PDB file of C-alpha atoms in Angstrom:
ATOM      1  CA  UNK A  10     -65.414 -65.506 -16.885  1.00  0.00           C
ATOM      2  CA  UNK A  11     -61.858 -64.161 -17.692  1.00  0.00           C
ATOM      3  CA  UNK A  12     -62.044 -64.565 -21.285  1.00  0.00           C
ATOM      4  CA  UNK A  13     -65.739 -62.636 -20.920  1.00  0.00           C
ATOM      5  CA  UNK A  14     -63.902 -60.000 -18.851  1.00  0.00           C
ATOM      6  CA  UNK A  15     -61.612 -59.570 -21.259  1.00  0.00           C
ATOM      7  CA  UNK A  16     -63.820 -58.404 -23.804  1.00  0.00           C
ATOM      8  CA  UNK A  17     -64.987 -55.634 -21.867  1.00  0.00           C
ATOM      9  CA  UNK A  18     -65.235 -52.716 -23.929  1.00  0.00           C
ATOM     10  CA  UNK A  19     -66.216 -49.270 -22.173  1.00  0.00           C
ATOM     11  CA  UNK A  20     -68.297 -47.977 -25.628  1.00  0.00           C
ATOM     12  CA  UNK A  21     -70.003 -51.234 -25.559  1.00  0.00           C
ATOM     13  CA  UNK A  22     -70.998 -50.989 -21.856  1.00  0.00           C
ATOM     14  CA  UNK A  23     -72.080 -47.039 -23.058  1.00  0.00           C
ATOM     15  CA  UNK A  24     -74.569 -48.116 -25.595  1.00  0.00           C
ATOM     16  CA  UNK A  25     -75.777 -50.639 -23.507  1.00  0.00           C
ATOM     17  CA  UNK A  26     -76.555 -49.162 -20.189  1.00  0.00           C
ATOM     18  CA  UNK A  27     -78.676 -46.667 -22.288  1.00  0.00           C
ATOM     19  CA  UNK A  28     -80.859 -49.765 -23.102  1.00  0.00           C
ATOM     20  CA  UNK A  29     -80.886 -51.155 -19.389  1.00  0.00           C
ATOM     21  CA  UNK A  30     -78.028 -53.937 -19.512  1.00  0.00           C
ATOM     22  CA  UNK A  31     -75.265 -53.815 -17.137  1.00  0.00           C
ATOM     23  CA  UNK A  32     -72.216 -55.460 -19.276  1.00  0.00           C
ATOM     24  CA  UNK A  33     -69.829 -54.171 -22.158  1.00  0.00           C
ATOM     25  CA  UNK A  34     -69.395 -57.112 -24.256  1.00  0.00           C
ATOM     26  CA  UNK A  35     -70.175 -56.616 -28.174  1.00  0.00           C
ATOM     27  CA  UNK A  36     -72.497 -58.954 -28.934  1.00  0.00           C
ATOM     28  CA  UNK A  37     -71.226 -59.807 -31.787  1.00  0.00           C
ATOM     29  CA  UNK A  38     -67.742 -61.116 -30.339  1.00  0.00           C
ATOM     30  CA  UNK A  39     -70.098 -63.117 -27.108  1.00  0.00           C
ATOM     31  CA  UNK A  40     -71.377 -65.276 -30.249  1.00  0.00           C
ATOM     32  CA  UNK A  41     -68.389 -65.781 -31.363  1.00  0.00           C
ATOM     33  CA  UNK A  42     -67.612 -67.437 -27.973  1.00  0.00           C
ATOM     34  CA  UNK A  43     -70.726 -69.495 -28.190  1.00  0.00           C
ATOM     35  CA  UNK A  44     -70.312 -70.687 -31.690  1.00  0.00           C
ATOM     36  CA  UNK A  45     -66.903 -71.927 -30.013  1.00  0.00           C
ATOM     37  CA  UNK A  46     -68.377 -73.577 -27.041  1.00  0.00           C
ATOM     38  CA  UNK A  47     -71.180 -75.168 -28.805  1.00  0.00           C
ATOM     39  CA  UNK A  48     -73.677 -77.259 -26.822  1.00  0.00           C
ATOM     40  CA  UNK A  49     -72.816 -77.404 -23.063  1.00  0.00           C
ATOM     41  CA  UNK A  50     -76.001 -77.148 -20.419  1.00  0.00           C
ATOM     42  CA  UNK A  51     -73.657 -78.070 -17.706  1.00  0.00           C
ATOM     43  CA  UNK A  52     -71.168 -74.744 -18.102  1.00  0.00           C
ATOM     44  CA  UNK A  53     -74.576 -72.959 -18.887  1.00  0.00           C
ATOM     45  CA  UNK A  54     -75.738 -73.713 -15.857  1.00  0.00           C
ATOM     46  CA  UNK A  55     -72.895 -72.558 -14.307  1.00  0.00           C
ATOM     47  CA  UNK A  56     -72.616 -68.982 -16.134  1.00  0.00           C
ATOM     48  CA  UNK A  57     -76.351 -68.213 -15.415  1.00  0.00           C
ATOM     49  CA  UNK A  58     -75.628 -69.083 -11.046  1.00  0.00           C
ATOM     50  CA  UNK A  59     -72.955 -66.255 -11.604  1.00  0.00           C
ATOM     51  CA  UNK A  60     -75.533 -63.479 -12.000  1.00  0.00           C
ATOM     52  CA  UNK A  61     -73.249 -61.688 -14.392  1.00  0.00           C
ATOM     53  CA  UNK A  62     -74.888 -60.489 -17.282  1.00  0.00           C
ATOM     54  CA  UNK A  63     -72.783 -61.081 -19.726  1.00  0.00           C
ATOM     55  CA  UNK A  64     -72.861 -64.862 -18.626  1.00  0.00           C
ATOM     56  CA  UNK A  65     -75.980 -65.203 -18.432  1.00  0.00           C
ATOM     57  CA  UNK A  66     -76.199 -63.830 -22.128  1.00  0.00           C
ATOM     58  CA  UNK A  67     -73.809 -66.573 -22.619  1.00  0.00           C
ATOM     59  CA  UNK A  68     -75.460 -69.069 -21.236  1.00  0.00           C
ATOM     60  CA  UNK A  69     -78.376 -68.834 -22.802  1.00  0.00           C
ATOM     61  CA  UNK A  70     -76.561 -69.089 -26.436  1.00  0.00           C
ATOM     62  CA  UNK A  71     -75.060 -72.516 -25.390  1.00  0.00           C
ATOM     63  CA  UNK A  72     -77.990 -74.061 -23.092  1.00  0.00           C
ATOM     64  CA  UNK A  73     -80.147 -76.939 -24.275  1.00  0.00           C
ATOM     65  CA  UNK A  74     -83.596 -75.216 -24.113  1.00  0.00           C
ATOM     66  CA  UNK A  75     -85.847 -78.768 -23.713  1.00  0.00           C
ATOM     67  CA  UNK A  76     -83.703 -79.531 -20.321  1.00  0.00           C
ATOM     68  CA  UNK A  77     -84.966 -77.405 -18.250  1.00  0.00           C
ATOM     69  CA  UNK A  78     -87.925 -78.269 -15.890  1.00  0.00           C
ATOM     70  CA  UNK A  79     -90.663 -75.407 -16.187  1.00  0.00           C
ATOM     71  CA  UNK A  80     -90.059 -74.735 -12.338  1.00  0.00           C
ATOM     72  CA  UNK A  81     -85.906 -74.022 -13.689  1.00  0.00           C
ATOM     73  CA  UNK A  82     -87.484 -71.578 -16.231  1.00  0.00           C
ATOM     74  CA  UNK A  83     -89.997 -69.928 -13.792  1.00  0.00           C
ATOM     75  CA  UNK A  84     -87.060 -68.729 -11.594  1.00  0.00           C
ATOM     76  CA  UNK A  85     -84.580 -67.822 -14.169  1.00  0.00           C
ATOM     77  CA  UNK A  86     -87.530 -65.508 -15.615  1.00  0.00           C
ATOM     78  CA  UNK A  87     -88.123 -64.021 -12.420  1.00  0.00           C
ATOM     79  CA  UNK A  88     -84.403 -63.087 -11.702  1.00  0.00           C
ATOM     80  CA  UNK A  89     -84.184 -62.306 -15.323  1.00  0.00           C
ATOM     81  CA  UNK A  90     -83.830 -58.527 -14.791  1.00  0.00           C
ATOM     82  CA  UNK A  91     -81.831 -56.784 -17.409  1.00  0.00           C
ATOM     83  CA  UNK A  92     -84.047 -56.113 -20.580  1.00  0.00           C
ATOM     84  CA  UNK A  93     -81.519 -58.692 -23.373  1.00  0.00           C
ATOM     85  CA  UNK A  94     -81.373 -61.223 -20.675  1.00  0.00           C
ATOM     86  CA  UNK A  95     -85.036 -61.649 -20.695  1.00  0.00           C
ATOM     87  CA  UNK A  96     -85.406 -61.077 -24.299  1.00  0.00           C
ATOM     88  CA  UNK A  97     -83.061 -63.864 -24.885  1.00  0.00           C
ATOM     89  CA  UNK A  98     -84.786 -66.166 -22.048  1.00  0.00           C
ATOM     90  CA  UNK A  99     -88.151 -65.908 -23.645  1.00  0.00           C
ATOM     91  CA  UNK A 100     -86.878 -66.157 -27.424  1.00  0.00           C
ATOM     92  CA  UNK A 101     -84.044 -68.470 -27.193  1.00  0.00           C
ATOM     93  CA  UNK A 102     -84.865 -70.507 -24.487  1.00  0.00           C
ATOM     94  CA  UNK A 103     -88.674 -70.548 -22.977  1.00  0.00           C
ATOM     95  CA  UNK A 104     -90.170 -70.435 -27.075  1.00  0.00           C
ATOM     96  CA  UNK A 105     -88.393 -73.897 -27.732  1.00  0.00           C
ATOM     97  CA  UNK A 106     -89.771 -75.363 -24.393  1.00  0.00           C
ATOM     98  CA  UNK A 107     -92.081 -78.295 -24.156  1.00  0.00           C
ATOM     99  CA  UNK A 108     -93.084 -75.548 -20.663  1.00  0.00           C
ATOM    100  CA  UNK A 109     -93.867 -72.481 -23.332  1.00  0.00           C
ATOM    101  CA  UNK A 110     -97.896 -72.577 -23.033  1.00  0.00           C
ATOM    102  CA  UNK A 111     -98.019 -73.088 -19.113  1.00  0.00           C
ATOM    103  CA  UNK A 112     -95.396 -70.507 -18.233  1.00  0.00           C
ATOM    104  CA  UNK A 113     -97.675 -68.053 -21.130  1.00  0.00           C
ATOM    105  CA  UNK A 114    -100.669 -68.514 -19.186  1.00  0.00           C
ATOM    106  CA  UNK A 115     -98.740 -68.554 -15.555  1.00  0.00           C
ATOM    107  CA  UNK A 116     -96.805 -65.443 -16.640  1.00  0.00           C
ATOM    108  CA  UNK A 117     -99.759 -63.236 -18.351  1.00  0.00           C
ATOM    109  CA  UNK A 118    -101.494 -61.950 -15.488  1.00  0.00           C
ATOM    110  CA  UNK A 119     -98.875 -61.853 -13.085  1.00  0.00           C
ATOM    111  CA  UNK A 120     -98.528 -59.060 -10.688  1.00  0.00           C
ATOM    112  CA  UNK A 121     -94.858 -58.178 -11.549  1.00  0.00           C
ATOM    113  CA  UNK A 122     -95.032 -56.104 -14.604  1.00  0.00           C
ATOM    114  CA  UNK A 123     -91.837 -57.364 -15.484  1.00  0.00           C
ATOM    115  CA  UNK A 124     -92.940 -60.935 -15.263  1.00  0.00           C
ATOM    116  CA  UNK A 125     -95.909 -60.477 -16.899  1.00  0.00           C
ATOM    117  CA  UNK A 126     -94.708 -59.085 -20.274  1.00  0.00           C
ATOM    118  CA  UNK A 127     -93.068 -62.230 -20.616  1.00  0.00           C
ATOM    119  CA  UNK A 128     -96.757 -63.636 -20.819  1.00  0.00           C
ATOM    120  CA  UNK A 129     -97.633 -61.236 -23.266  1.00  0.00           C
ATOM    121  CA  UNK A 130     -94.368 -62.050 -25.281  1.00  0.00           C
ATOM    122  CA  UNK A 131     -95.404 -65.465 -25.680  1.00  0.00           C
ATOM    123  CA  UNK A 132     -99.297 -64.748 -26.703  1.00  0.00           C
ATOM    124  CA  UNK A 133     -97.597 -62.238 -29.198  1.00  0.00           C
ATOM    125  CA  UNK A 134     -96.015 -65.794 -30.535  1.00  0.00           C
ATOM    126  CA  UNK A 135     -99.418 -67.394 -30.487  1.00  0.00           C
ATOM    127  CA  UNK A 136    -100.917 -64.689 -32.307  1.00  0.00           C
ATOM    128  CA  UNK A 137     -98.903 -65.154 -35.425  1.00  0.00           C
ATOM    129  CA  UNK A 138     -98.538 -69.005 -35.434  1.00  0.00           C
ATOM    130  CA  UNK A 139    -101.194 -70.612 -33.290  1.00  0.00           C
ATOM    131  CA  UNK A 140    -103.885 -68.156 -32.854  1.00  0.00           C
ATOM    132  CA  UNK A 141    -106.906 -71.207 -32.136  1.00  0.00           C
ATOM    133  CA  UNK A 142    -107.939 -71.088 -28.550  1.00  0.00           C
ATOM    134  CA  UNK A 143    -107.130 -67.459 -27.835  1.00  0.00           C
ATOM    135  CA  UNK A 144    -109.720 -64.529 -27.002  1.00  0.00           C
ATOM    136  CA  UNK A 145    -108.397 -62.140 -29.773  1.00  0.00           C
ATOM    137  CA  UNK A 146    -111.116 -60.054 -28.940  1.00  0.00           C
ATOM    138  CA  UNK A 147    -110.739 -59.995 -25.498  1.00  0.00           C
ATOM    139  CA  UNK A 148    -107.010 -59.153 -25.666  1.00  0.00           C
ATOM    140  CA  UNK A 149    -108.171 -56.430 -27.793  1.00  0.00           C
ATOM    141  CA  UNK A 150    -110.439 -55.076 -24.719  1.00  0.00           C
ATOM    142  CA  UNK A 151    -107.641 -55.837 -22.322  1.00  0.00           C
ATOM    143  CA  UNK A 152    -105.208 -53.842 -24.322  1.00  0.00           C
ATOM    144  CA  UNK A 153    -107.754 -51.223 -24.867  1.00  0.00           C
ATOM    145  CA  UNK A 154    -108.228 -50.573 -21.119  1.00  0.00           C
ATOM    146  CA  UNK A 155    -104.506 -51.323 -19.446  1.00  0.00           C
ATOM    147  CA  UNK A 156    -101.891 -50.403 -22.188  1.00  0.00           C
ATOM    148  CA  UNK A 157    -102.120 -46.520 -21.561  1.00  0.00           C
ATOM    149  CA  UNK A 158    -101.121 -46.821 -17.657  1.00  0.00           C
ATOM    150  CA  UNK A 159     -98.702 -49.756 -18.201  1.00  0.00           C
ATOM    151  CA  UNK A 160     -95.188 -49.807 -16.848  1.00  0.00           C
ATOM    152  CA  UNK A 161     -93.136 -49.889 -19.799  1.00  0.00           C
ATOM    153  CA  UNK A 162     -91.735 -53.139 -20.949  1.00  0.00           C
ATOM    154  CA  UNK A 163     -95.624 -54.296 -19.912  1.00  0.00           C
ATOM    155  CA  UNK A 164     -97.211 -51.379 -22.101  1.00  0.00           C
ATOM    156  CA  UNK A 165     -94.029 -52.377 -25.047  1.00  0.00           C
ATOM    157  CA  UNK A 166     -95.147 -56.229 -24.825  1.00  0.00           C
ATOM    158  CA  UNK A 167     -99.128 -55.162 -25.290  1.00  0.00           C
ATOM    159  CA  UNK A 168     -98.607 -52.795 -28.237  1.00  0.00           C
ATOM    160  CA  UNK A 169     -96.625 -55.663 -29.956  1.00  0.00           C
ATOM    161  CA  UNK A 170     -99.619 -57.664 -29.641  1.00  0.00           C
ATOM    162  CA  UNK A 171    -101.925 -55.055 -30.386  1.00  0.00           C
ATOM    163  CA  UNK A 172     -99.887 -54.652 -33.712  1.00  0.00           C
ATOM    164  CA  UNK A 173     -99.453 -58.421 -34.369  1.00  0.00           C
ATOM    165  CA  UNK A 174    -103.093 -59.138 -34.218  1.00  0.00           C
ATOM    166  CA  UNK A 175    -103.507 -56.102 -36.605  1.00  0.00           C
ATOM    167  CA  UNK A 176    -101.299 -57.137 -38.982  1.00  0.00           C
ATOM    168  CA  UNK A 177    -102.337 -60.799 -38.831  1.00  0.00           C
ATOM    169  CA  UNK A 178    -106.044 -60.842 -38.356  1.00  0.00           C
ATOM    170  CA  UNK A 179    -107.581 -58.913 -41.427  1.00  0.00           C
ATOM    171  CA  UNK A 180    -111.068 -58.888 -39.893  1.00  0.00           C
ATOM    172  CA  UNK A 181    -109.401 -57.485 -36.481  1.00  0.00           C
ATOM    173  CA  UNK A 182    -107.331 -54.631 -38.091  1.00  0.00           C
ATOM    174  CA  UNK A 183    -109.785 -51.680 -38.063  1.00  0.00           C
ATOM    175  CA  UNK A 184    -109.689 -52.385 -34.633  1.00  0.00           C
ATOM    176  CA  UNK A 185    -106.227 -52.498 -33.572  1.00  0.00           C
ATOM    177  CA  UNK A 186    -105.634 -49.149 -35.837  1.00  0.00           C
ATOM    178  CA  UNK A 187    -108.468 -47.553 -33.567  1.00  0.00           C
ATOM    179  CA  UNK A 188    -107.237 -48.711 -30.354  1.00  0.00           C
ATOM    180  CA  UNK A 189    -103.703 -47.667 -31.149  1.00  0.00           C
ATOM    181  CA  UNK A 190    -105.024 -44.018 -32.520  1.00  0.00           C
ATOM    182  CA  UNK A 191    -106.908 -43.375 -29.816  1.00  0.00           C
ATOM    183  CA  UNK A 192    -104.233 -44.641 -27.225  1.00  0.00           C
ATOM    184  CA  UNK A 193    -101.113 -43.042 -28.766  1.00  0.00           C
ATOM    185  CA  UNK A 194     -98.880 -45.512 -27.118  1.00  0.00           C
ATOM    186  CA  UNK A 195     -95.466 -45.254 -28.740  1.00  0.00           C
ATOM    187  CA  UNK A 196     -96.830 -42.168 -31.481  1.00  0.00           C
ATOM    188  CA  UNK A 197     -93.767 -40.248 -31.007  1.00  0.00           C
ATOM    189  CA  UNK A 198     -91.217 -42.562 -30.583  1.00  0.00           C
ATOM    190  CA  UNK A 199     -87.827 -41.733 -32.364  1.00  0.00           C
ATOM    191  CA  UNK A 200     -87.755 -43.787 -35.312  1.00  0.00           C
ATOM    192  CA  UNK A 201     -84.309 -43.528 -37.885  1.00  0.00           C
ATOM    193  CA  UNK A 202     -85.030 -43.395 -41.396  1.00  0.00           C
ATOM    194  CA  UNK A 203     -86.064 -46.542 -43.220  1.00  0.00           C
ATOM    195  CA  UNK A 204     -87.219 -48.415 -40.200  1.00  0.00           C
ATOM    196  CA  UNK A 205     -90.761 -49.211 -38.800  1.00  0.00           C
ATOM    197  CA  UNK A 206     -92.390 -46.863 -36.481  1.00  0.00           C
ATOM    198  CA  UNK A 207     -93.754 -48.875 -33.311  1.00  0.00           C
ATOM    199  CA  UNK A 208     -96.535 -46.683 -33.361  1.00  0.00           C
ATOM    200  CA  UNK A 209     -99.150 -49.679 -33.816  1.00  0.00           C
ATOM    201  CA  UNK A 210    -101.223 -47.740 -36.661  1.00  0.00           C
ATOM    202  CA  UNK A 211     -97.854 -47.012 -38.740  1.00  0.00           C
ATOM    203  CA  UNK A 212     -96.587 -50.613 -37.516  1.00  0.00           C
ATOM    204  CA  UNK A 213     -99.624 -52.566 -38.728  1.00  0.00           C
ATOM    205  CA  UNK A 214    -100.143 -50.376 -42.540  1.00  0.00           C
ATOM    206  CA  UNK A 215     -96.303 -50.441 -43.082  1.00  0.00           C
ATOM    207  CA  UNK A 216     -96.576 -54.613 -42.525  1.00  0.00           C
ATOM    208  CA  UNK A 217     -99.407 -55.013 -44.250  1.00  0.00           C
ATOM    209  CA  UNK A 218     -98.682 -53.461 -47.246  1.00  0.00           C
ATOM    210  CA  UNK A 219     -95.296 -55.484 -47.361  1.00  0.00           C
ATOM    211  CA  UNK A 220     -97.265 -58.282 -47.328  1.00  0.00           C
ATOM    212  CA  UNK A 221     -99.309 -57.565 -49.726  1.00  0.00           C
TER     213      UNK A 221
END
């Protein structure tokens, strides 16, 4: 925790309270700590009970991802807060879990918005590497009626999955492009230069004609 405070940086801490986290460590310098560290689920442990974000981000970098019990990974989700902490949860941790499917269908529909773009985080997984068993259609109809109105990491989560079945789903795209057109969820977003618009329409030609 002292070497983590030490690499408190006040222009860090600027650019990333403007995305929701509560720390001022480059992120950058906290891998460099966990490529140190290597391995270690006890310390982990320890640096996620601390609250701290920073730790936490840190803990999830060194954690073993198949020891924790799905119960562990429920709870840590729901105090997961701060928008890189459960970014990293979900991708670094809950993604390489034997837990991943239960906690995607337990997480979906939850009533915590929060909570329940985790759910749709996972599905977006499903939809570009196991897409058998899942309604594509009827996430299409679910995205159709709820994205417009939903809180916004929810309403973020569903347009990435409006955009990944798009992109994936050839017989799906027209669509996703006319769900996200008549929606516009995301259609003036600030993009920079050379970089994909979220915009699912832009999002799903720009990827498909990479592909191609």
């Amino acid at each position: 925790m002292a070497e983590l405070a030490a690499l408190e940086d006040p222009r860090a801490r600027a650019v990333n309270e403007k995305h929701g986290d509560d720390h001022g460590v480059n992120l950058g310098k906290l891998r460099a700590v966990a490529k140190r560290l290597k391995t270690q689920q006890d310390l982990a442990a320890g640096l996620w009970a601390t609250g701290d974000t920073a730790a936490r981000l840190l803990a999830l970098l060194i954690c073993r991802p198949k020891a924790f019990t799905r119960d562990e990974l429920d709870v840590m989700l729901r105090e997961a807060r701060r928008p890189k902490v459960h970014d990293w949860l979900v991708n670094y941790v809950v993604k390489k879990s034997a837990h991943a499917e239960d906690l995607r269908r337990t997480w979906f529909s939850d009533p915590d918005p929060v909570v329940a773009s985790a759910g749709w985080a996972l599905t977006i997984d499903r939809v570009a590497k196991k897409p058998d068993g899942l309604d594509l259609p009827g996430l299409l109809d679910q995205i159709e009626e709820e994205m417009k109105d939903a809180p916004e990491r929810l309403q973020w989560a569903m347009n990435h999955c409006l955009a990944q079945i798009g992109i994936e789903h050839p017989d799906l795209r027209a669509r996703a492009i006319g769900i996200g057109e008549r929606l516009e969820v995301l259609e003036d977003y600030p993009t920079p230069p050379n970089c994909t618009s979220p915009f699912a329409p832009i999002w799903i030609r720009d990827m498909v004609r990479r592909q191609s």
